PDB file of C-alpha atoms and ligand atoms in Angstrom:
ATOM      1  CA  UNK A   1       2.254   5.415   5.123  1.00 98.00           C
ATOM      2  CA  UNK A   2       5.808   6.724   6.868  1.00 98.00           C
ATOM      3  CA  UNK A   3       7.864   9.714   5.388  1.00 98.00           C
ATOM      4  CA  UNK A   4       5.458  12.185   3.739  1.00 98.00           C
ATOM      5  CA  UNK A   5       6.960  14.922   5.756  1.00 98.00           C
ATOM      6  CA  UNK A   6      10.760  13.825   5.328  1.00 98.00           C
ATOM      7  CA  UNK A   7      10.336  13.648   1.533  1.00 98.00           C
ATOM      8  CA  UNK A   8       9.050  17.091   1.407  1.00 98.00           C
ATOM      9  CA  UNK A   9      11.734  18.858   3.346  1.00 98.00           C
ATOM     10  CA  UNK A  10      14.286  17.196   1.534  1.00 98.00           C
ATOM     11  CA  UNK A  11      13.322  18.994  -1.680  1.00 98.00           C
ATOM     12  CA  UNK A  12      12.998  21.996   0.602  1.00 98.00           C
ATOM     13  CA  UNK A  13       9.530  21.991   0.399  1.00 98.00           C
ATOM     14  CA  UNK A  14       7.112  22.353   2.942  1.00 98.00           C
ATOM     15  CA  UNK A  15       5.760  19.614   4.729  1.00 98.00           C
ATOM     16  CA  UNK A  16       1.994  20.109   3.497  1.00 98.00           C
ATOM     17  CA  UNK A  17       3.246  19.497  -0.042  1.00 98.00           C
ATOM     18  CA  UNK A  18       4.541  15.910   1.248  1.00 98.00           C
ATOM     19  CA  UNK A  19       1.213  14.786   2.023  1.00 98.00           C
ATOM     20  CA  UNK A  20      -0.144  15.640  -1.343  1.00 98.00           C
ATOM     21  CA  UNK A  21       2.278  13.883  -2.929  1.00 98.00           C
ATOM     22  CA  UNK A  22       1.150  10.977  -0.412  1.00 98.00           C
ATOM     23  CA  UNK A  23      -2.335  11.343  -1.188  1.00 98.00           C
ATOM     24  CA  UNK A  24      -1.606  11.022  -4.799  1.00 97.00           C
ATOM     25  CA  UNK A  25       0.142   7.941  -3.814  1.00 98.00           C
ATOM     26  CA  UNK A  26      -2.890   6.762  -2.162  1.00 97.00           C
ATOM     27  CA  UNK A  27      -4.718   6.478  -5.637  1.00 95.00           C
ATOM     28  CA  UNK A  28      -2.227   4.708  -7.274  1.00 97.00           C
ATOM     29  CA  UNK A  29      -1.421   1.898  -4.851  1.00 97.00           C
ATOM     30  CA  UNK A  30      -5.513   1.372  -4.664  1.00 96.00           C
ATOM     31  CA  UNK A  31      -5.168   1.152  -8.115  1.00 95.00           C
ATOM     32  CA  UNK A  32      -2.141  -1.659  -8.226  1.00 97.00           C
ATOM     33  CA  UNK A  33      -3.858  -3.694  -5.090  1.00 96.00           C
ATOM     34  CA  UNK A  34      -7.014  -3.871  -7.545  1.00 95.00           C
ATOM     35  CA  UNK A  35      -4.825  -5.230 -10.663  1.00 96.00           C
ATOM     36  CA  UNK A  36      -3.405  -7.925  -7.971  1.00 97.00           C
ATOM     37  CA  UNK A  37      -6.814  -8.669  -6.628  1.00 96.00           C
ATOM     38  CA  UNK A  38      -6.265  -8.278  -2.903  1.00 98.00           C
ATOM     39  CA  UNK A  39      -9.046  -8.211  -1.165  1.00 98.00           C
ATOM     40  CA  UNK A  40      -8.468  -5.944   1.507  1.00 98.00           C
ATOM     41  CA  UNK A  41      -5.797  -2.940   2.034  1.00 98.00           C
ATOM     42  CA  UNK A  42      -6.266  -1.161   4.847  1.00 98.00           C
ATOM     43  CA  UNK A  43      -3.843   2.393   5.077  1.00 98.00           C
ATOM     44  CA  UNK A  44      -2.619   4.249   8.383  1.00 98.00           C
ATOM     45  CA  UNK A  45      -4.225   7.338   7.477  1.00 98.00           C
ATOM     46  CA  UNK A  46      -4.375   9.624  11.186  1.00 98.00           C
ATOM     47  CA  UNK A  47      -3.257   8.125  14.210  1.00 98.00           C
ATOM     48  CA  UNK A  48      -4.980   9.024  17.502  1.00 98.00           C
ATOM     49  CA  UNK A  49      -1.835  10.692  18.712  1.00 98.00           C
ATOM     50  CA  UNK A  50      -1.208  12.765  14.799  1.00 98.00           C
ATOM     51  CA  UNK A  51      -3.433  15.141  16.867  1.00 98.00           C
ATOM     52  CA  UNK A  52      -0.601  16.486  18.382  1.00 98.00           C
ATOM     53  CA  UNK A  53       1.171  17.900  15.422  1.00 98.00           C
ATOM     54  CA  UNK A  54       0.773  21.543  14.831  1.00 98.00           C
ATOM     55  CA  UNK A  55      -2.394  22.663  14.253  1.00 98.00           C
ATOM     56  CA  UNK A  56      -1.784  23.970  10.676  1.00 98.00           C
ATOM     57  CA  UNK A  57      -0.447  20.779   9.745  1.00 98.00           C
ATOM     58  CA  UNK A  58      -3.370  18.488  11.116  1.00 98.00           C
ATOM     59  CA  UNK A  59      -5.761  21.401   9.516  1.00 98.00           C
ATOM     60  CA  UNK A  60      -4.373  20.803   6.323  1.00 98.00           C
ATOM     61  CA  UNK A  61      -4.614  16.695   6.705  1.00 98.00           C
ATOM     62  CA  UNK A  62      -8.034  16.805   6.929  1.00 98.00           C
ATOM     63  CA  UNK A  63      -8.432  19.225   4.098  1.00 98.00           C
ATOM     64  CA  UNK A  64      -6.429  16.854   2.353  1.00 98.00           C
ATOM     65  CA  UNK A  65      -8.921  13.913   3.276  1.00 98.00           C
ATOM     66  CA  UNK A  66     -12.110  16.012   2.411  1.00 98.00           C
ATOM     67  CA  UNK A  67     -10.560  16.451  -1.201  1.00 97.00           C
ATOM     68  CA  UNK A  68      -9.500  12.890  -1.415  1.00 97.00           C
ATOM     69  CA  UNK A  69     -13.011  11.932  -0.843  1.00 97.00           C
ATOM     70  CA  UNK A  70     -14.758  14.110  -2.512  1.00 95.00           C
ATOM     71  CA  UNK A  71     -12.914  13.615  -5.913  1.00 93.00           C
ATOM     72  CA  UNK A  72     -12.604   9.915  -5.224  1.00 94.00           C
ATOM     73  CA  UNK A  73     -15.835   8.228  -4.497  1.00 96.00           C
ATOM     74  CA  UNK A  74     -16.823   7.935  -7.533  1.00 96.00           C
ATOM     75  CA  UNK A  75     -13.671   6.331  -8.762  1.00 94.00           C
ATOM     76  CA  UNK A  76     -14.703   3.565  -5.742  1.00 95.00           C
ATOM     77  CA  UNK A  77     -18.005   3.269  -6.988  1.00 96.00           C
ATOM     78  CA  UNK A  78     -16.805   2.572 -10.499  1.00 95.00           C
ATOM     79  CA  UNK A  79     -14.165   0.588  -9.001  1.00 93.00           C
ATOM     80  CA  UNK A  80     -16.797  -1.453  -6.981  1.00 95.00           C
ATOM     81  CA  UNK A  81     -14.115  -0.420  -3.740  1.00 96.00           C
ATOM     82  CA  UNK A  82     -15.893  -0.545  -0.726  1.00 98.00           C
ATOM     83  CA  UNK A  83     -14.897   1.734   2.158  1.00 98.00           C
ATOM     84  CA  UNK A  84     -14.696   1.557   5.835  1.00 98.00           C
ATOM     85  CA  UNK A  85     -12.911   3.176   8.216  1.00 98.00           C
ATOM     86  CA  UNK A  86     -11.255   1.861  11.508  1.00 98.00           C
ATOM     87  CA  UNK A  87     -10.659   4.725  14.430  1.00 98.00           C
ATOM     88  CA  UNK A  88     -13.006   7.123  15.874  1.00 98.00           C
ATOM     89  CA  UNK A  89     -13.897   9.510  12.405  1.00 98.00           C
ATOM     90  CA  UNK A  90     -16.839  10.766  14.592  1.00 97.00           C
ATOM     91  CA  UNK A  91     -14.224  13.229  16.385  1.00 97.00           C
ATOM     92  CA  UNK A  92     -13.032  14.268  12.899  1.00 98.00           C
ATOM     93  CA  UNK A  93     -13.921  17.591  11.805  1.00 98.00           C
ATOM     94  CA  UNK A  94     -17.837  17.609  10.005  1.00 98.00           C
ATOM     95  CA  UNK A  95     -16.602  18.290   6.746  1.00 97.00           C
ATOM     96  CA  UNK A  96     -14.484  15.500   6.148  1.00 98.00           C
ATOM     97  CA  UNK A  97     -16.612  13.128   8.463  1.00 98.00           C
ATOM     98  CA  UNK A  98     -19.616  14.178   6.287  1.00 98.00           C
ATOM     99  CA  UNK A  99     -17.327  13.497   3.172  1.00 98.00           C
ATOM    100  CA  UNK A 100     -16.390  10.099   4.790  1.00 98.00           C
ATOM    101  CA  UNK A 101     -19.871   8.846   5.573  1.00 98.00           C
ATOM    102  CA  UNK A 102     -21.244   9.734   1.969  1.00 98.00           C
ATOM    103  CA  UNK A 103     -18.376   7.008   0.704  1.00 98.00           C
ATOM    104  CA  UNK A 104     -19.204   4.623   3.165  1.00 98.00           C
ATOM    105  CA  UNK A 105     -22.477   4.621   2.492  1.00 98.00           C
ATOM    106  CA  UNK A 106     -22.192   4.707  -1.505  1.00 98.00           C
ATOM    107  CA  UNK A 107     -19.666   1.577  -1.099  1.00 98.00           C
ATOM    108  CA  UNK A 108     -21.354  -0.402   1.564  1.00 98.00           C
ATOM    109  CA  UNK A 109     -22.723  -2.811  -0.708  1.00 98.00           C
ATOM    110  CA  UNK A 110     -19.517  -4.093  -2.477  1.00 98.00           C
ATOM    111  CA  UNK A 111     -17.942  -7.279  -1.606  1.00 96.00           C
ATOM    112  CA  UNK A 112     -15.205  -8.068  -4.251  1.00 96.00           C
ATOM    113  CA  UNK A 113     -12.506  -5.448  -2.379  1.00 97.00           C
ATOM    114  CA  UNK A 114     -12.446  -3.389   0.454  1.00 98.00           C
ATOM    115  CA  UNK A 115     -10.408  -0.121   1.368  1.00 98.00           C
ATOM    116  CA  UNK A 116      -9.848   0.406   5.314  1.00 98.00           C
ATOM    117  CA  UNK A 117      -8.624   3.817   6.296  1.00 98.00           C
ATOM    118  CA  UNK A 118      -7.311   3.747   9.849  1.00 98.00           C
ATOM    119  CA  UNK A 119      -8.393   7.497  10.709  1.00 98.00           C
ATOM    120  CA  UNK A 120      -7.996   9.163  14.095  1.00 98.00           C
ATOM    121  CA  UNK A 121      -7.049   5.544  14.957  1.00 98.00           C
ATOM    122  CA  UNK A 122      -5.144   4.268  18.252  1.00 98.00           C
ATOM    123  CA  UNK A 123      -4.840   0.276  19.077  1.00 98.00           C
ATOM    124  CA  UNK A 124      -4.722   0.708  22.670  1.00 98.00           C
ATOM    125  CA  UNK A 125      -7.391   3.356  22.267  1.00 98.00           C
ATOM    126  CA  UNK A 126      -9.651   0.521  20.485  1.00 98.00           C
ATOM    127  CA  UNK A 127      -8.307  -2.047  22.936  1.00 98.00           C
ATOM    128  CA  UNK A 128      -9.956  -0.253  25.782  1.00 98.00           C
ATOM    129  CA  UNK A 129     -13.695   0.877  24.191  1.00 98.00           C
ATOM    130  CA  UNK A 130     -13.609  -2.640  23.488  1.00 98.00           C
ATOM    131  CA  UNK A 131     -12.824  -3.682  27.168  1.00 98.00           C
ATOM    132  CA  UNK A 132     -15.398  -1.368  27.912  1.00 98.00           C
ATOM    133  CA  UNK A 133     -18.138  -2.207  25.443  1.00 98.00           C
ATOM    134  CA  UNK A 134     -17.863  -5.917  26.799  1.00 98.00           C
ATOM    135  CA  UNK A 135     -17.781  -5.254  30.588  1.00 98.00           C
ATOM    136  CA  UNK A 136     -21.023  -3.789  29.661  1.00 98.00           C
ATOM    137  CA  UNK A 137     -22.574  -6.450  27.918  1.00 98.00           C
ATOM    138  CA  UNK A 138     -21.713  -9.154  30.402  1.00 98.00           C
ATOM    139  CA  UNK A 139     -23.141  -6.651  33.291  1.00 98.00           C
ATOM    140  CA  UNK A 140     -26.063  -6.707  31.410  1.00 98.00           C
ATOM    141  CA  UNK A 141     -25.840 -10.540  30.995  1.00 98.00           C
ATOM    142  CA  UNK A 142     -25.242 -10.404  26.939  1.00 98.00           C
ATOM    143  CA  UNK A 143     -22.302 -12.006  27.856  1.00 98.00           C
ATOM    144  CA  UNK A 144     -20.640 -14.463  29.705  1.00 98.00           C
ATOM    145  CA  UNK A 145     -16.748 -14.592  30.446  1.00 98.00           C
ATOM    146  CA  UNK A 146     -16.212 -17.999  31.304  1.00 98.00           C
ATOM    147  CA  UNK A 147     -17.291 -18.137  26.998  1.00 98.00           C
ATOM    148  CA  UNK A 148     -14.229 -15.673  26.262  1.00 98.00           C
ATOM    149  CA  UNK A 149     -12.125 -16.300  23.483  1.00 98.00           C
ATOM    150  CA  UNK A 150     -10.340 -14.271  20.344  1.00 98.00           C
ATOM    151  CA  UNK A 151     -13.178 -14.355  17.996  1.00 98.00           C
ATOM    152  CA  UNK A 152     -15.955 -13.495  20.417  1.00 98.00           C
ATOM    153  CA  UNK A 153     -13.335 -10.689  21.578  1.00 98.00           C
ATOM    154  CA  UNK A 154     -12.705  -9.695  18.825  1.00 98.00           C
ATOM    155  CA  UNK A 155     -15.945  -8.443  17.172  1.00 98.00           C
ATOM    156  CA  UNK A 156     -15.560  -5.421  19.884  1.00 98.00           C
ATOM    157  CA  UNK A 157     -12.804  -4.278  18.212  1.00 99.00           C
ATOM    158  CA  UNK A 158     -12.975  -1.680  15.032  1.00 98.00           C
ATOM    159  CA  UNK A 159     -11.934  -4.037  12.890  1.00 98.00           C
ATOM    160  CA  UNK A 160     -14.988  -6.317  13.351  1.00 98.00           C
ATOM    161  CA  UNK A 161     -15.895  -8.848  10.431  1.00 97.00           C
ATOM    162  CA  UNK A 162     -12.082  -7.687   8.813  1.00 98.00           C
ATOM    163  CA  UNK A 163      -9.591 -10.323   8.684  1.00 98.00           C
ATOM    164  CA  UNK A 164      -6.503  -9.989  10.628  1.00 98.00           C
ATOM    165  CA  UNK A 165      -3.714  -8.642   8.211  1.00 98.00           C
ATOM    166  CA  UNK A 166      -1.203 -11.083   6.622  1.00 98.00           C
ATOM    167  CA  UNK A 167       1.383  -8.475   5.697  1.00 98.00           C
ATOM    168  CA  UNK A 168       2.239  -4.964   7.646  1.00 98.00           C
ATOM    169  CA  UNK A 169       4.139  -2.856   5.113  1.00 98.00           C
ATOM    170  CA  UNK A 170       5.733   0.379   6.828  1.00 98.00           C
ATOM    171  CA  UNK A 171       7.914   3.183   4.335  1.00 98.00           C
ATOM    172  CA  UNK A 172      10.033   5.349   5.347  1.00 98.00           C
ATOM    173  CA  UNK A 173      12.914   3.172   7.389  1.00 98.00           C
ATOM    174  CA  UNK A 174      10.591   3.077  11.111  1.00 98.00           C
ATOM    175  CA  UNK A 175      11.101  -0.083  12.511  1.00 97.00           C
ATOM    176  CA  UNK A 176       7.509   0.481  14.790  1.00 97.00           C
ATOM    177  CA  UNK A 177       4.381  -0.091  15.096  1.00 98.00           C
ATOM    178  CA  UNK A 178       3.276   3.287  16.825  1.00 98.00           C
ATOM    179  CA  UNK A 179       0.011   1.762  17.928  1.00 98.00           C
ATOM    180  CA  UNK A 180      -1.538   0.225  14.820  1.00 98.00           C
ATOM    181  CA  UNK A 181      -3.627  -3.212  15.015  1.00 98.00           C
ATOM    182  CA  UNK A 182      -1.352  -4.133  17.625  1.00 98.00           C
ATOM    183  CA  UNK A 183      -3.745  -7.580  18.478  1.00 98.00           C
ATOM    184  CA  UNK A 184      -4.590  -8.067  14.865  1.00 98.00           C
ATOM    185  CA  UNK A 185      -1.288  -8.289  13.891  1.00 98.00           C
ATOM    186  CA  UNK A 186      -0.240 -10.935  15.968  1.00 98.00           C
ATOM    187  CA  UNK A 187       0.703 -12.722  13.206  1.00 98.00           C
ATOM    188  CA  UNK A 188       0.981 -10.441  11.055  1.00 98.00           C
ATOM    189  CA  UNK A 189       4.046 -10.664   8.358  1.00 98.00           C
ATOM    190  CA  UNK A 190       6.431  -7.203   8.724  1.00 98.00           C
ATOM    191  CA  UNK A 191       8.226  -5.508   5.779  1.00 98.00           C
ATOM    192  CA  UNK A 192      10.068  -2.280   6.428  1.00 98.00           C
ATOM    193  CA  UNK A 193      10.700  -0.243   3.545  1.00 98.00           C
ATOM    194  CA  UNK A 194      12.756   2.487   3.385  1.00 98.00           C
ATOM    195  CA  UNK A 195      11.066   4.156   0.583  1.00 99.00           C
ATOM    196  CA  UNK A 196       8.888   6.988   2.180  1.00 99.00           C
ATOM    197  CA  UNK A 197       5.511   6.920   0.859  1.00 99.00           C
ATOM    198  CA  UNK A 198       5.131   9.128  -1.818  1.00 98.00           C
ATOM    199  CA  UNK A 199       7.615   7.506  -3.679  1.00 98.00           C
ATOM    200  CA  UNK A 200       6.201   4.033  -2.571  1.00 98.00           C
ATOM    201  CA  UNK A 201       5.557   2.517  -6.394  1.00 98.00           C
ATOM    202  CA  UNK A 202       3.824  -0.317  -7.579  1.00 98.00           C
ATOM    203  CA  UNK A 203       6.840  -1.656  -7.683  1.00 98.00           C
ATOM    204  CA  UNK A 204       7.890  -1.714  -4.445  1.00 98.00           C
ATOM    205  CA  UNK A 205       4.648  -3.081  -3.233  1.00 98.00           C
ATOM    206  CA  UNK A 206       5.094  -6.077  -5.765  1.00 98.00           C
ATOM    207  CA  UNK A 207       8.338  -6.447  -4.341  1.00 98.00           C
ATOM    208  CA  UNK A 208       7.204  -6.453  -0.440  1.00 98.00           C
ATOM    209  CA  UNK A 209       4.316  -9.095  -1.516  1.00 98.00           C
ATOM    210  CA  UNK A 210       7.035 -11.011  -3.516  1.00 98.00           C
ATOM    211  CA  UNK A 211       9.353 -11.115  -0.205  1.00 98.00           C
ATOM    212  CA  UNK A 212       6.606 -12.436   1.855  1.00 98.00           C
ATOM    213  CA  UNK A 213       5.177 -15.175  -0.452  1.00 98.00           C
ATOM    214  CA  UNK A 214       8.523 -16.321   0.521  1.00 98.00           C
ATOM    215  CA  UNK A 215       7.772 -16.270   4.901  1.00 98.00           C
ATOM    216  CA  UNK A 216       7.164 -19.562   6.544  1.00 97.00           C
ATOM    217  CA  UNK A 217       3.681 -18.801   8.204  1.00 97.00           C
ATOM    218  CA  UNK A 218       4.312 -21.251  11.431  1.00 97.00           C
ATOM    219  CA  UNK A 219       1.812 -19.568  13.820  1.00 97.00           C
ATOM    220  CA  UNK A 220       3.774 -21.483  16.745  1.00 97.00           C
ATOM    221  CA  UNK A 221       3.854 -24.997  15.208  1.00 97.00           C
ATOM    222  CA  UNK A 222       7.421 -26.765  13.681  1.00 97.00           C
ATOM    223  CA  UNK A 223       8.328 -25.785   9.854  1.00 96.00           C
ATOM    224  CA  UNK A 224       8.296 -30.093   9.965  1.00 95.00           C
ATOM    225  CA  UNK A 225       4.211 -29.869  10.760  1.00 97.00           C
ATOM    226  CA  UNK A 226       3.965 -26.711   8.253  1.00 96.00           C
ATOM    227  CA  UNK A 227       5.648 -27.804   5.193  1.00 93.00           C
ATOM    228  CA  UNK A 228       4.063 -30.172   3.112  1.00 85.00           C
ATOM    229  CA  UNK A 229       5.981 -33.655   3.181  1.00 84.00           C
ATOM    230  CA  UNK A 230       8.716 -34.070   0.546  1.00 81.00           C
ATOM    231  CA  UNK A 231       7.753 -37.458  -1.848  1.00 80.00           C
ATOM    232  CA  UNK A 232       9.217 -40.160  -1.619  1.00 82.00           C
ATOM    233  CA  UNK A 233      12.227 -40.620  -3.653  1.00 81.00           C
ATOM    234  CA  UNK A 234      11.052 -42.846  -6.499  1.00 82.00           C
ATOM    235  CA  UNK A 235      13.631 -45.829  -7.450  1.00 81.00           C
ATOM    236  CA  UNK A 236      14.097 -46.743 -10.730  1.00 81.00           C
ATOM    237  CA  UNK A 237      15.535 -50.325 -11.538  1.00 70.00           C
TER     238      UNK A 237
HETATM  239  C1  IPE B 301       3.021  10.207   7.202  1.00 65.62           C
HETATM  240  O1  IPE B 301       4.086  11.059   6.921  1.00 65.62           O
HETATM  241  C2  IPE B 301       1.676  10.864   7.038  1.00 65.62           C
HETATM  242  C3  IPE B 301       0.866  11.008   8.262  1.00 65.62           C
HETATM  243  C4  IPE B 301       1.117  10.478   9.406  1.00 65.62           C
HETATM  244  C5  IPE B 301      -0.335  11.811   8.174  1.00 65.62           C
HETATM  245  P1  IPE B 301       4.777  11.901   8.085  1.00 65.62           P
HETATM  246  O2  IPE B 301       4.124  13.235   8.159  1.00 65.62           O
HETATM  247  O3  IPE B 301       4.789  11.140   9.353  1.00 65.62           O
HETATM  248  O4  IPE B 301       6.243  12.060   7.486  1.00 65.62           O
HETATM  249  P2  IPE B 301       7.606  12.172   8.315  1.00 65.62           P
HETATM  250  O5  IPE B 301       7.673  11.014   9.263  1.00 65.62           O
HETATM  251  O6  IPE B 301       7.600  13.490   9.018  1.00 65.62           O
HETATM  252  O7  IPE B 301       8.652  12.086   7.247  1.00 65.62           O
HETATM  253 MG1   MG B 302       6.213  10.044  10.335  1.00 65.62          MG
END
């Protein structure tokens, strides 16, 4: 969710009033993923490095979140949304966090849909807890290397029992990743927008999963082995 800032200034408004509009945004794109039934939509909330902005500005983002929550949980409960998060929220500040672990908890139990907000997140900042959580466990003989592969890797990562992602959308023109599910999205599907979020619409997202209904999912193999076999021409006599 790219451009909340830019969007802002260039109305001459401050950039506070940018991330309002985004939040707003927020609401209605969980809204339109529920109409089109996808089953998981996870949102670049806080990076790991947004920490570095000014200190009103990151103030303000989490005062932002702690509203967000507070008047939205119940709209996730009715909506039978469950939330998680992905990051390190226990280095948020305790309102929010408190905010954030009263949703999780009031959502845990739904299956249909699930909401992921990437908060105080960082994919090489996950990459190494999860380095570190399973040097640990083989020390303590939980685990054995010479049985390493992705899944078994992968459950040390935040994004444990979440599917990999099958389409990355990113607003505002970027053409990065700045350090989001950089494993996960190995094969991900990219679509660069360059709409900044708060004027992101249903629209546009229907467009962006239009476009990549369209990609040739290959995963290394030949289109040939991908694509199903064209018939047989049939002769008529
Ligand atoms: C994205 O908008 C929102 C957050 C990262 C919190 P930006 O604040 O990055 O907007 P720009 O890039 O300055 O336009
Ligand atoms: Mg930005």
């Amino acid at each position: 969710m790219d451009g909340n800032g830019r969007w802002a200034r260039e109305r001459g408004l401050p950039r506070i009033e940018g991330h309002r509009q985004g939040v707003e945004n927020v609401r209605r794109i969980v809204e339109v993923a529920r109409e089109l039934n996808l089953p998981y939509l996870t949102l670049y909330a806080f990076s790991a490095e947004n920490w570095r902005r000014p200190a009103e500005e990151v103030g303000a983002l989490m005062g932002l979140l702690e509203i967000f929550l507070e008047r939205y949980t119940r709209e996730l409960e009715q909506n039978e949304v469950r939330l998680r998060v992905i990051g390190r929220p226990d280095k948020l500040p305790e309102r929010p966090r408190a905010c954030l672990d009263r949703a999780i908890a009031r959502t845990a139990h739904f299956t249909e849909r699930t909401i992921v907000l990437a908060l105080n997140y960082g994919s090489r900042q996950e990459t190494l807890e999860a380095v570190r959580a399973y040097t640990e466990a083989v020390r303590t003989g939980r685990e054995n290397p010479a049985e390493l592969d992705w899944p078994r890797f992968a459950r040390y990562l935040y994004t444990d029992g979440l599917p990999d992602p099958d389409l990355i959308i990113r607003t505002s023109g970027e053409n990065r990743l700045s350090n989001f599910l950089l494993l996960q999205a190995a094969y991900a599907e990219m679509y660069l927008s360059p709409v900044y979020w708060p004027d992101f619409s249903r629209a546009h997202l229907v467009e962006a999963i239009e476009a990549y209904k369209l990609r040739e999912r290959r995963y290394g193999q030949t289109g040939e082995q991908v694509r199903p076999p064209t018939p047989e021409p049939v002769l008529h006599k």
